[in-house]
């Protein structure tokens, strides 16, 4: 049985900023949040980004910080997404129950793993997600009954392909119903494909892997995004990708201080 998805839904909700931007093909720009501060979340959300990925995989983000950041970001009209540590049902449930507009799941290597993510992120009959939280409807700007009726087709389910195995299975992964977006983690992908990071960007095996991921996503009608480390790279990558995540809050702070201190001490 087929179900509506974030890519095909006819539901209109102005609160879902990233989803609306993707559907309008307006090339939205996201960033990563790695610091456990709702104030940092507020500051970053006021910069003009379309979405913020709260990084519970590599960032210093606890469960309560994830809840606070999700609420702070959504309250400012920006879409909060949560990058999980892995595919466990409880991690998916906590992120969605906090009100995330989407989840980003790393290190997906097989279609079976992709189907597991879909199952845990959808309410019955499409999946096995349980209901009980009063919070997600707030972050979606709707009441609980409406959230329960619309969540399955408005939450963005995004998988990261970042390994040789993932690239080998990318066509089958992208064919899984309920997956909306594929996201490329270039550093882990380079580490797996090349054995080192960062990639120069022109290594044939690395370029081939990225092109294969993009082609599979396009073939199966999925959005595709990637990490970009600067505004210039974002502009270049958006010629190919539907969305990008521009760097990281921690890296942005480090880069600003490093550059300004060099000027100050010159």
PDB file of C-alpha atoms in Angstrom:
ATOM      1  CA  UNK A   1       0.000   0.000   0.000  1.00  0.00           C
ATOM      2  CA  UNK A   2       1.292   3.472  -0.849  1.00  0.00           C
ATOM      3  CA  UNK A   3       1.025   6.474   1.443  1.00  0.00           C
ATOM      4  CA  UNK A   4       1.446  10.237   0.954  1.00  0.00           C
ATOM      5  CA  UNK A   5       4.899  11.485   1.898  1.00  0.00           C
ATOM      6  CA  UNK A   6       6.556  14.800   2.635  1.00  0.00           C
ATOM      7  CA  UNK A   7       7.341  14.966  -1.079  1.00  0.00           C
ATOM      8  CA  UNK A   8       3.773  14.364  -2.236  1.00  0.00           C
ATOM      9  CA  UNK A   9       1.570  15.711   0.564  1.00  0.00           C
ATOM     10  CA  UNK A  10      -1.140  18.227  -0.221  1.00  0.00           C
ATOM     11  CA  UNK A  11      -1.153  19.490   3.372  1.00  0.00           C
ATOM     12  CA  UNK A  12      -0.257  23.162   3.755  1.00  0.00           C
ATOM     13  CA  UNK A  13       1.335  24.228   7.037  1.00  0.00           C
ATOM     14  CA  UNK A  14       3.260  27.530   7.017  1.00  0.00           C
ATOM     15  CA  UNK A  15       5.141  26.504  10.163  1.00  0.00           C
ATOM     16  CA  UNK A  16       7.001  23.778   8.258  1.00  0.00           C
ATOM     17  CA  UNK A  17       9.512  26.154   6.714  1.00  0.00           C
ATOM     18  CA  UNK A  18      12.025  23.652   5.365  1.00  0.00           C
ATOM     19  CA  UNK A  19       9.418  21.333   3.884  1.00  0.00           C
ATOM     20  CA  UNK A  20       7.714  24.243   2.157  1.00  0.00           C
ATOM     21  CA  UNK A  21      11.029  25.498   0.772  1.00  0.00           C
ATOM     22  CA  UNK A  22      11.950  22.059  -0.560  1.00  0.00           C
ATOM     23  CA  UNK A  23       8.565  21.638  -2.207  1.00  0.00           C
ATOM     24  CA  UNK A  24       8.931  25.078  -3.790  1.00  0.00           C
ATOM     25  CA  UNK A  25      12.426  24.141  -5.050  1.00  0.00           C
ATOM     26  CA  UNK A  26      13.806  27.316  -3.481  1.00  0.00           C
ATOM     27  CA  UNK A  27      17.124  25.674  -2.488  1.00  0.00           C
ATOM     28  CA  UNK A  28      16.926  26.024   1.319  1.00  0.00           C
ATOM     29  CA  UNK A  29      20.086  26.296   3.416  1.00  0.00           C
ATOM     30  CA  UNK A  30      20.479  24.593   6.773  1.00  0.00           C
ATOM     31  CA  UNK A  31      23.271  24.382   9.315  1.00  0.00           C
ATOM     32  CA  UNK A  32      24.318  22.113  12.185  1.00  0.00           C
ATOM     33  CA  UNK A  33      23.928  22.902  15.881  1.00  0.00           C
ATOM     34  CA  UNK A  34      26.402  21.129  18.155  1.00  0.00           C
ATOM     35  CA  UNK A  35      26.255  23.205  21.330  1.00  0.00           C
ATOM     36  CA  UNK A  36      23.730  22.403  24.089  1.00  0.00           C
ATOM     37  CA  UNK A  37      22.191  25.838  24.432  1.00  0.00           C
ATOM     38  CA  UNK A  38      18.723  27.026  23.524  1.00  0.00           C
ATOM     39  CA  UNK A  39      20.210  30.534  23.376  1.00  0.00           C
ATOM     40  CA  UNK A  40      22.663  29.396  20.708  1.00  0.00           C
ATOM     41  CA  UNK A  41      19.718  27.790  18.918  1.00  0.00           C
ATOM     42  CA  UNK A  42      17.838  31.105  19.022  1.00  0.00           C
ATOM     43  CA  UNK A  43      20.817  33.100  17.769  1.00  0.00           C
ATOM     44  CA  UNK A  44      21.472  30.734  14.855  1.00  0.00           C
ATOM     45  CA  UNK A  45      17.760  30.587  14.001  1.00  0.00           C
ATOM     46  CA  UNK A  46      17.723  34.377  13.618  1.00  0.00           C
ATOM     47  CA  UNK A  47      20.442  34.392  10.948  1.00  0.00           C
ATOM     48  CA  UNK A  48      18.132  33.521   8.042  1.00  0.00           C
ATOM     49  CA  UNK A  49      18.752  29.767   7.751  1.00  0.00           C
ATOM     50  CA  UNK A  50      15.814  27.624   6.701  1.00  0.00           C
ATOM     51  CA  UNK A  51      16.535  24.657   8.925  1.00  0.00           C
ATOM     52  CA  UNK A  52      18.851  23.684  11.775  1.00  0.00           C
ATOM     53  CA  UNK A  53      20.054  20.132  12.318  1.00  0.00           C
ATOM     54  CA  UNK A  54      20.441  19.517  16.043  1.00  0.00           C
ATOM     55  CA  UNK A  55      23.393  17.161  16.149  1.00  0.00           C
ATOM     56  CA  UNK A  56      22.796  14.369  18.656  1.00  0.00           C
ATOM     57  CA  UNK A  57      25.355  12.184  16.877  1.00  0.00           C
ATOM     58  CA  UNK A  58      28.569  14.201  17.113  1.00  0.00           C
ATOM     59  CA  UNK A  59      27.404  17.330  18.948  1.00  0.00           C
ATOM     60  CA  UNK A  60      27.411  17.934  22.701  1.00  0.00           C
ATOM     61  CA  UNK A  61      23.618  17.604  22.840  1.00  0.00           C
ATOM     62  CA  UNK A  62      21.734  15.773  25.580  1.00  0.00           C
ATOM     63  CA  UNK A  63      18.084  14.753  25.476  1.00  0.00           C
ATOM     64  CA  UNK A  64      16.890  17.798  27.418  1.00  0.00           C
ATOM     65  CA  UNK A  65      19.018  20.151  25.306  1.00  0.00           C
ATOM     66  CA  UNK A  66      17.544  18.595  22.175  1.00  0.00           C
ATOM     67  CA  UNK A  67      14.028  19.290  23.482  1.00  0.00           C
ATOM     68  CA  UNK A  68      14.898  22.911  24.349  1.00  0.00           C
ATOM     69  CA  UNK A  69      16.643  23.616  21.050  1.00  0.00           C
ATOM     70  CA  UNK A  70      13.813  22.078  19.026  1.00  0.00           C
ATOM     71  CA  UNK A  71      11.265  24.331  20.729  1.00  0.00           C
ATOM     72  CA  UNK A  72      13.443  27.447  20.419  1.00  0.00           C
ATOM     73  CA  UNK A  73      14.132  26.933  16.717  1.00  0.00           C
ATOM     74  CA  UNK A  74      10.513  26.164  15.799  1.00  0.00           C
ATOM     75  CA  UNK A  75       9.277  29.191  17.760  1.00  0.00           C
ATOM     76  CA  UNK A  76      11.315  31.429  15.454  1.00  0.00           C
ATOM     77  CA  UNK A  77       9.807  29.968  12.275  1.00  0.00           C
ATOM     78  CA  UNK A  78      12.791  27.816  11.356  1.00  0.00           C
ATOM     79  CA  UNK A  79      12.597  24.049  10.958  1.00  0.00           C
ATOM     80  CA  UNK A  80      14.391  21.949  13.589  1.00  0.00           C
ATOM     81  CA  UNK A  81      15.703  18.582  12.469  1.00  0.00           C
ATOM     82  CA  UNK A  82      17.457  16.121  14.760  1.00  0.00           C
ATOM     83  CA  UNK A  83      20.431  14.020  13.711  1.00  0.00           C
ATOM     84  CA  UNK A  84      20.299  10.819  15.723  1.00  0.00           C
ATOM     85  CA  UNK A  85      23.101   8.577  16.931  1.00  0.00           C
ATOM     86  CA  UNK A  86      21.666   5.486  15.222  1.00  0.00           C
ATOM     87  CA  UNK A  87      18.420   3.843  14.148  1.00  0.00           C
ATOM     88  CA  UNK A  88      17.082   2.829  17.591  1.00  0.00           C
ATOM     89  CA  UNK A  89      13.329   3.286  17.994  1.00  0.00           C
ATOM     90  CA  UNK A  90      13.655   5.207  21.267  1.00  0.00           C
ATOM     91  CA  UNK A  91      15.968   7.807  19.702  1.00  0.00           C
ATOM     92  CA  UNK A  92      13.602   8.350  16.780  1.00  0.00           C
ATOM     93  CA  UNK A  93      10.628   8.573  19.124  1.00  0.00           C
ATOM     94  CA  UNK A  94      12.313  11.128  21.398  1.00  0.00           C
ATOM     95  CA  UNK A  95      13.311  13.387  18.508  1.00  0.00           C
ATOM     96  CA  UNK A  96       9.858  13.339  16.947  1.00  0.00           C
ATOM     97  CA  UNK A  97       8.095  13.693  20.299  1.00  0.00           C
ATOM     98  CA  UNK A  98      10.177  16.822  20.933  1.00  0.00           C
ATOM     99  CA  UNK A  99       8.646  18.315  17.797  1.00  0.00           C
ATOM    100  CA  UNK A 100      11.360  17.831  15.182  1.00  0.00           C
ATOM    101  CA  UNK A 101      10.226  18.700  11.670  1.00  0.00           C
ATOM    102  CA  UNK A 102      12.470  15.909  10.455  1.00  0.00           C
ATOM    103  CA  UNK A 103      15.106  13.381  11.416  1.00  0.00           C
ATOM    104  CA  UNK A 104      18.548  12.781   9.924  1.00  0.00           C
ATOM    105  CA  UNK A 105      19.796   9.228  10.464  1.00  0.00           C
ATOM    106  CA  UNK A 106      23.513   8.539   9.894  1.00  0.00           C
ATOM    107  CA  UNK A 107      25.363   5.522   8.531  1.00  0.00           C
ATOM    108  CA  UNK A 108      22.547   3.886   6.601  1.00  0.00           C
ATOM    109  CA  UNK A 109      24.034   1.002   4.648  1.00  0.00           C
ATOM    110  CA  UNK A 110      21.118  -1.211   3.582  1.00  0.00           C
ATOM    111  CA  UNK A 111      17.509  -1.002   2.463  1.00  0.00           C
ATOM    112  CA  UNK A 112      16.514  -2.984   5.554  1.00  0.00           C
ATOM    113  CA  UNK A 113      17.961  -0.275   7.788  1.00  0.00           C
ATOM    114  CA  UNK A 114      16.044   2.312   5.767  1.00  0.00           C
ATOM    115  CA  UNK A 115      12.789   0.397   6.210  1.00  0.00           C
ATOM    116  CA  UNK A 116      13.437   0.183   9.961  1.00  0.00           C
ATOM    117  CA  UNK A 117      13.772   3.967  10.181  1.00  0.00           C
ATOM    118  CA  UNK A 118      10.516   4.471   8.286  1.00  0.00           C
ATOM    119  CA  UNK A 119       8.701   1.997  10.522  1.00  0.00           C
ATOM    120  CA  UNK A 120       9.827   3.732  13.726  1.00  0.00           C
ATOM    121  CA  UNK A 121       9.088   7.227  12.428  1.00  0.00           C
ATOM    122  CA  UNK A 122       5.512   6.661  11.204  1.00  0.00           C
ATOM    123  CA  UNK A 123       2.294   6.193  13.140  1.00  0.00           C
ATOM    124  CA  UNK A 124       0.183   3.083  12.325  1.00  0.00           C
ATOM    125  CA  UNK A 125      -0.772   1.746   9.897  1.00  0.00           C
ATOM    126  CA  UNK A 126       2.342   2.905   8.042  1.00  0.00           C
ATOM    127  CA  UNK A 127       4.662   2.292  10.982  1.00  0.00           C
ATOM    128  CA  UNK A 128       4.815   1.482  14.685  1.00  0.00           C
ATOM    129  CA  UNK A 129       5.472   4.891  16.259  1.00  0.00           C
ATOM    130  CA  UNK A 130       3.660   5.323  19.565  1.00  0.00           C
ATOM    131  CA  UNK A 131       1.656   8.403  20.561  1.00  0.00           C
ATOM    132  CA  UNK A 132       1.608  10.229  23.870  1.00  0.00           C
ATOM    133  CA  UNK A 133       3.663  13.422  23.746  1.00  0.00           C
ATOM    134  CA  UNK A 134       1.950  16.804  23.989  1.00  0.00           C
ATOM    135  CA  UNK A 135       4.978  18.653  22.589  1.00  0.00           C
ATOM    136  CA  UNK A 136       5.323  17.917  18.854  1.00  0.00           C
ATOM    137  CA  UNK A 137       2.079  19.630  17.899  1.00  0.00           C
ATOM    138  CA  UNK A 138       3.393  22.864  19.443  1.00  0.00           C
ATOM    139  CA  UNK A 139       6.495  22.867  17.240  1.00  0.00           C
ATOM    140  CA  UNK A 140       4.290  22.213  14.200  1.00  0.00           C
ATOM    141  CA  UNK A 141       1.903  25.042  15.095  1.00  0.00           C
ATOM    142  CA  UNK A 142      -1.169  22.783  15.228  1.00  0.00           C
ATOM    143  CA  UNK A 143      -3.264  20.863  17.755  1.00  0.00           C
ATOM    144  CA  UNK A 144      -2.613  17.249  18.743  1.00  0.00           C
ATOM    145  CA  UNK A 145      -5.419  15.631  16.688  1.00  0.00           C
ATOM    146  CA  UNK A 146      -4.219  17.458  13.574  1.00  0.00           C
ATOM    147  CA  UNK A 147      -0.619  16.459  14.279  1.00  0.00           C
ATOM    148  CA  UNK A 148      -1.620  12.803  14.560  1.00  0.00           C
ATOM    149  CA  UNK A 149      -3.447  13.035  11.225  1.00  0.00           C
ATOM    150  CA  UNK A 150      -0.647  14.822   9.356  1.00  0.00           C
ATOM    151  CA  UNK A 151       2.708  13.831  10.869  1.00  0.00           C
ATOM    152  CA  UNK A 152       3.283  10.785   8.662  1.00  0.00           C
ATOM    153  CA  UNK A 153       3.234  12.893   5.523  1.00  0.00           C
ATOM    154  CA  UNK A 154       4.837  16.134   6.735  1.00  0.00           C
ATOM    155  CA  UNK A 155       7.865  14.987   8.749  1.00  0.00           C
ATOM    156  CA  UNK A 156      11.029  14.802   6.638  1.00  0.00           C
ATOM    157  CA  UNK A 157      12.761  11.425   6.923  1.00  0.00           C
ATOM    158  CA  UNK A 158      16.361  11.880   5.827  1.00  0.00           C
ATOM    159  CA  UNK A 159      19.068   9.210   5.627  1.00  0.00           C
ATOM    160  CA  UNK A 160      22.816   9.724   5.416  1.00  0.00           C
ATOM    161  CA  UNK A 161      24.835   7.705   2.927  1.00  0.00           C
ATOM    162  CA  UNK A 162      28.461   7.841   4.003  1.00  0.00           C
ATOM    163  CA  UNK A 163      30.099   4.465   3.432  1.00  0.00           C
ATOM    164  CA  UNK A 164      31.170   2.130   0.634  1.00  0.00           C
ATOM    165  CA  UNK A 165      28.376  -0.261   1.590  1.00  0.00           C
ATOM    166  CA  UNK A 166      25.815   2.533   1.561  1.00  0.00           C
ATOM    167  CA  UNK A 167      26.933   3.599  -1.913  1.00  0.00           C
ATOM    168  CA  UNK A 168      26.763   0.005  -3.154  1.00  0.00           C
ATOM    169  CA  UNK A 169      23.185  -0.276  -1.868  1.00  0.00           C
ATOM    170  CA  UNK A 170      22.059   3.274  -2.568  1.00  0.00           C
ATOM    171  CA  UNK A 171      19.581   2.355  -5.300  1.00  0.00           C
ATOM    172  CA  UNK A 172      17.757  -0.072  -3.004  1.00  0.00           C
ATOM    173  CA  UNK A 173      17.886   2.420  -0.123  1.00  0.00           C
ATOM    174  CA  UNK A 174      16.394   5.205  -2.241  1.00  0.00           C
ATOM    175  CA  UNK A 175      13.634   2.872  -3.435  1.00  0.00           C
ATOM    176  CA  UNK A 176      12.248   2.474   0.113  1.00  0.00           C
ATOM    177  CA  UNK A 177       8.848   4.201   0.463  1.00  0.00           C
ATOM    178  CA  UNK A 178       8.716   6.784   3.214  1.00  0.00           C
ATOM    179  CA  UNK A 179      12.261   8.059   2.715  1.00  0.00           C
ATOM    180  CA  UNK A 180      12.160  11.703   1.656  1.00  0.00           C
ATOM    181  CA  UNK A 181      15.779  12.825   1.493  1.00  0.00           C
ATOM    182  CA  UNK A 182      19.282  11.438   1.136  1.00  0.00           C
ATOM    183  CA  UNK A 183      22.079  13.435   2.759  1.00  0.00           C
ATOM    184  CA  UNK A 184      25.755  13.005   1.930  1.00  0.00           C
ATOM    185  CA  UNK A 185      28.270  13.204   4.756  1.00  0.00           C
ATOM    186  CA  UNK A 186      31.401  13.934   2.688  1.00  0.00           C
ATOM    187  CA  UNK A 187      33.928  13.377   5.471  1.00  0.00           C
ATOM    188  CA  UNK A 188      32.802   9.892   6.506  1.00  0.00           C
ATOM    189  CA  UNK A 189      32.219   9.059   2.847  1.00  0.00           C
ATOM    190  CA  UNK A 190      35.794  10.071   2.023  1.00  0.00           C
ATOM    191  CA  UNK A 191      37.126   8.104   4.984  1.00  0.00           C
ATOM    192  CA  UNK A 192      35.312   4.981   3.800  1.00  0.00           C
ATOM    193  CA  UNK A 193      35.991   5.356   0.078  1.00  0.00           C
ATOM    194  CA  UNK A 194      39.456   6.932   0.146  1.00  0.00           C
ATOM    195  CA  UNK A 195      40.809   6.068   3.583  1.00  0.00           C
ATOM    196  CA  UNK A 196      41.501   9.693   4.542  1.00  0.00           C
ATOM    197  CA  UNK A 197      39.875  13.060   5.214  1.00  0.00           C
ATOM    198  CA  UNK A 198      39.331  15.649   4.034  1.00  0.00           C
ATOM    199  CA  UNK A 199      38.889  14.703   0.409  1.00  0.00           C
ATOM    200  CA  UNK A 200      40.437  17.037  -2.125  1.00  0.00           C
ATOM    201  CA  UNK A 201      37.117  16.766  -3.919  1.00  0.00           C
ATOM    202  CA  UNK A 202      38.367  15.579  -7.297  1.00  0.00           C
ATOM    203  CA  UNK A 203      39.374  12.007  -6.468  1.00  0.00           C
ATOM    204  CA  UNK A 204      37.645   9.765  -9.062  1.00  0.00           C
ATOM    205  CA  UNK A 205      36.325   7.246  -6.505  1.00  0.00           C
ATOM    206  CA  UNK A 206      34.959  10.039  -4.317  1.00  0.00           C
ATOM    207  CA  UNK A 207      33.353  11.888  -7.233  1.00  0.00           C
ATOM    208  CA  UNK A 208      31.870   8.636  -8.557  1.00  0.00           C
ATOM    209  CA  UNK A 209      30.375   7.831  -5.142  1.00  0.00           C
ATOM    210  CA  UNK A 210      28.684  11.232  -4.890  1.00  0.00           C
ATOM    211  CA  UNK A 211      27.385  11.045  -8.447  1.00  0.00           C
ATOM    212  CA  UNK A 212      25.981   7.565  -7.802  1.00  0.00           C
ATOM    213  CA  UNK A 213      24.145   8.799  -4.675  1.00  0.00           C
ATOM    214  CA  UNK A 214      22.693  11.809  -6.487  1.00  0.00           C
ATOM    215  CA  UNK A 215      21.626   9.689  -9.466  1.00  0.00           C
ATOM    216  CA  UNK A 216      19.850   7.149  -7.237  1.00  0.00           C
ATOM    217  CA  UNK A 217      18.053   9.897  -5.329  1.00  0.00           C
ATOM    218  CA  UNK A 218      16.898  11.494  -8.578  1.00  0.00           C
ATOM    219  CA  UNK A 219      15.819   8.142 -10.036  1.00  0.00           C
ATOM    220  CA  UNK A 220      13.545   7.458  -7.073  1.00  0.00           C
ATOM    221  CA  UNK A 221      12.282  11.023  -6.637  1.00  0.00           C
ATOM    222  CA  UNK A 222      14.053  11.813  -3.365  1.00  0.00           C
ATOM    223  CA  UNK A 223      15.509  15.133  -2.320  1.00  0.00           C
ATOM    224  CA  UNK A 224      19.272  15.100  -1.918  1.00  0.00           C
ATOM    225  CA  UNK A 225      21.489  17.312   0.227  1.00  0.00           C
ATOM    226  CA  UNK A 226      25.027  17.522   1.541  1.00  0.00           C
ATOM    227  CA  UNK A 227      27.336  19.333   3.950  1.00  0.00           C
ATOM    228  CA  UNK A 228      29.030  22.474   2.575  1.00  0.00           C
ATOM    229  CA  UNK A 229      31.745  24.247   4.532  1.00  0.00           C
ATOM    230  CA  UNK A 230      31.347  27.786   3.201  1.00  0.00           C
ATOM    231  CA  UNK A 231      28.936  30.126   1.495  1.00  0.00           C
ATOM    232  CA  UNK A 232      30.865  29.819  -1.762  1.00  0.00           C
ATOM    233  CA  UNK A 233      30.644  26.021  -1.659  1.00  0.00           C
ATOM    234  CA  UNK A 234      26.941  26.206  -0.797  1.00  0.00           C
ATOM    235  CA  UNK A 235      26.326  28.292  -3.893  1.00  0.00           C
ATOM    236  CA  UNK A 236      28.216  25.777  -6.026  1.00  0.00           C
ATOM    237  CA  UNK A 237      26.614  22.695  -4.471  1.00  0.00           C
ATOM    238  CA  UNK A 238      23.089  24.087  -4.794  1.00  0.00           C
ATOM    239  CA  UNK A 239      23.478  23.864  -8.558  1.00  0.00           C
ATOM    240  CA  UNK A 240      23.197  20.095  -8.065  1.00  0.00           C
ATOM    241  CA  UNK A 241      21.621  19.516  -4.653  1.00  0.00           C
ATOM    242  CA  UNK A 242      18.167  20.429  -3.358  1.00  0.00           C
ATOM    243  CA  UNK A 243      19.522  21.688  -0.028  1.00  0.00           C
ATOM    244  CA  UNK A 244      22.807  22.023   1.831  1.00  0.00           C
ATOM    245  CA  UNK A 245      23.887  22.301   5.440  1.00  0.00           C
ATOM    246  CA  UNK A 246      26.323  25.199   5.728  1.00  0.00           C
ATOM    247  CA  UNK A 247      28.979  24.284   8.246  1.00  0.00           C
ATOM    248  CA  UNK A 248      28.458  24.092  12.019  1.00  0.00           C
ATOM    249  CA  UNK A 249      27.920  26.521  14.889  1.00  0.00           C
ATOM    250  CA  UNK A 250      31.170  25.425  16.562  1.00  0.00           C
ATOM    251  CA  UNK A 251      33.215  25.800  13.380  1.00  0.00           C
ATOM    252  CA  UNK A 252      31.660  29.211  12.711  1.00  0.00           C
ATOM    253  CA  UNK A 253      32.756  30.481  16.132  1.00  0.00           C
ATOM    254  CA  UNK A 254      36.246  29.061  15.747  1.00  0.00           C
ATOM    255  CA  UNK A 255      36.679  30.514  12.273  1.00  0.00           C
ATOM    256  CA  UNK A 256      35.517  34.000  13.298  1.00  0.00           C
ATOM    257  CA  UNK A 257      37.822  34.198  16.305  1.00  0.00           C
ATOM    258  CA  UNK A 258      40.761  32.766  14.382  1.00  0.00           C
ATOM    259  CA  UNK A 259      40.343  35.249  11.529  1.00  0.00           C
ATOM    260  CA  UNK A 260      39.754  38.288  13.748  1.00  0.00           C
ATOM    261  CA  UNK A 261      42.658  37.447  16.065  1.00  0.00           C
ATOM    262  CA  UNK A 262      44.957  37.202  13.064  1.00  0.00           C
ATOM    263  CA  UNK A 263      43.881  40.703  12.055  1.00  0.00           C
ATOM    264  CA  UNK A 264      44.192  42.024  15.599  1.00  0.00           C
ATOM    265  CA  UNK A 265      47.714  40.650  15.994  1.00  0.00           C
ATOM    266  CA  UNK A 266      48.980  41.521  12.536  1.00  0.00           C
TER     267      UNK A 266
END
